[in-house]
Amino acid sequence: MQNLKPADELSEIRATLVRLQAREASLCAALQQETPTLPKPRPGWPIRRKTEGLH
């Protein structure tokens, strides 16, 4: 790593963060397009019953 002034190093770090956040957003968008969306289950479904005492 180079000997940078703190202000220069900070600006490089911030630029790297912006680049990585943009890459994260593009990867998330690509993943959402590849992954099929499943229908949301209905409220209260599946019905869970106590199995004790039914038989």
Tab-separated table of C-alpha atoms in Angstrom:
chain	number	residue	atom	x	y	z
A	1	MET	CA	0.000	0.000	0.000
A	2	GLN	CA	1.235	3.476	-0.772
A	3	ASN	CA	1.952	6.117	1.807
A	4	LEU	CA	-1.065	8.335	1.326
A	5	LYS	CA	-2.296	11.264	3.250
A	6	PRO	CA	-5.279	10.331	5.435
A	7	ALA	CA	-7.635	12.397	3.264
A	8	ASP	CA	-6.429	10.654	0.084
A	9	GLU	CA	-6.708	7.220	1.649
A	10	LEU	CA	-10.198	8.024	2.873
A	11	SER	CA	-11.298	9.118	-0.583
A	12	GLU	CA	-9.921	5.868	-2.065
A	13	ILE	CA	-11.783	3.820	0.531
A	14	ARG	CA	-15.009	5.678	-0.165
A	15	ALA	CA	-14.588	5.144	-3.916
A	16	THR	CA	-14.041	1.428	-3.308
A	17	LEU	CA	-17.174	1.268	-1.152
A	18	VAL	CA	-19.258	2.937	-3.857
A	19	ARG	CA	-17.895	0.511	-6.472
A	20	LEU	CA	-18.601	-2.514	-4.257
A	21	GLN	CA	-22.128	-1.332	-3.400
A	22	ALA	CA	-22.897	-0.912	-7.105
A	23	ARG	CA	-21.565	-4.421	-7.771
A	24	GLU	CA	-23.667	-5.795	-4.912
A	25	ALA	CA	-26.787	-4.168	-6.354
A	26	SER	CA	-26.159	-5.606	-9.809
A	27	LEU	CA	-25.536	-9.083	-8.394
A	28	CYS	CA	-28.710	-8.913	-6.291
A	29	ALA	CA	-30.721	-7.893	-9.357
A	30	ALA	CA	-29.234	-10.736	-11.402
A	31	LEU	CA	-29.964	-13.225	-8.624
A	32	GLN	CA	-33.583	-12.094	-8.349
A	33	GLN	CA	-34.051	-12.605	-12.088
A	34	GLU	CA	-32.585	-16.120	-11.933
A	35	THR	CA	-34.510	-17.230	-8.865
A	36	PRO	CA	-38.135	-18.094	-9.500
A	37	THR	CA	-40.537	-16.419	-7.146
A	38	LEU	CA	-42.677	-18.747	-5.125
A	39	PRO	CA	-46.234	-17.820	-4.289
A	40	LYS	CA	-46.673	-16.578	-0.766
A	41	PRO	CA	-48.489	-19.026	1.493
A	42	ARG	CA	-51.939	-18.089	2.631
A	43	PRO	CA	-52.235	-16.777	6.186
A	44	GLY	CA	-52.674	-19.632	8.635
A	45	TRP	CA	-51.627	-22.227	6.077
A	46	PRO	CA	-50.636	-24.993	6.591
A	47	ILE	CA	-52.927	-25.720	9.462
A	48	ARG	CA	-51.006	-27.111	12.383
A	49	ARG	CA	-52.966	-29.293	14.689
A	50	LYS	CA	-51.963	-30.965	17.873
A	51	THR	CA	-51.431	-34.613	17.012
A	52	GLU	CA	-51.817	-35.783	20.581
A	53	GLY	CA	-55.207	-37.196	21.377
A	54	LEU	CA	-56.494	-37.399	17.788
A	55	HIS	CA	-56.263	-41.177	17.682
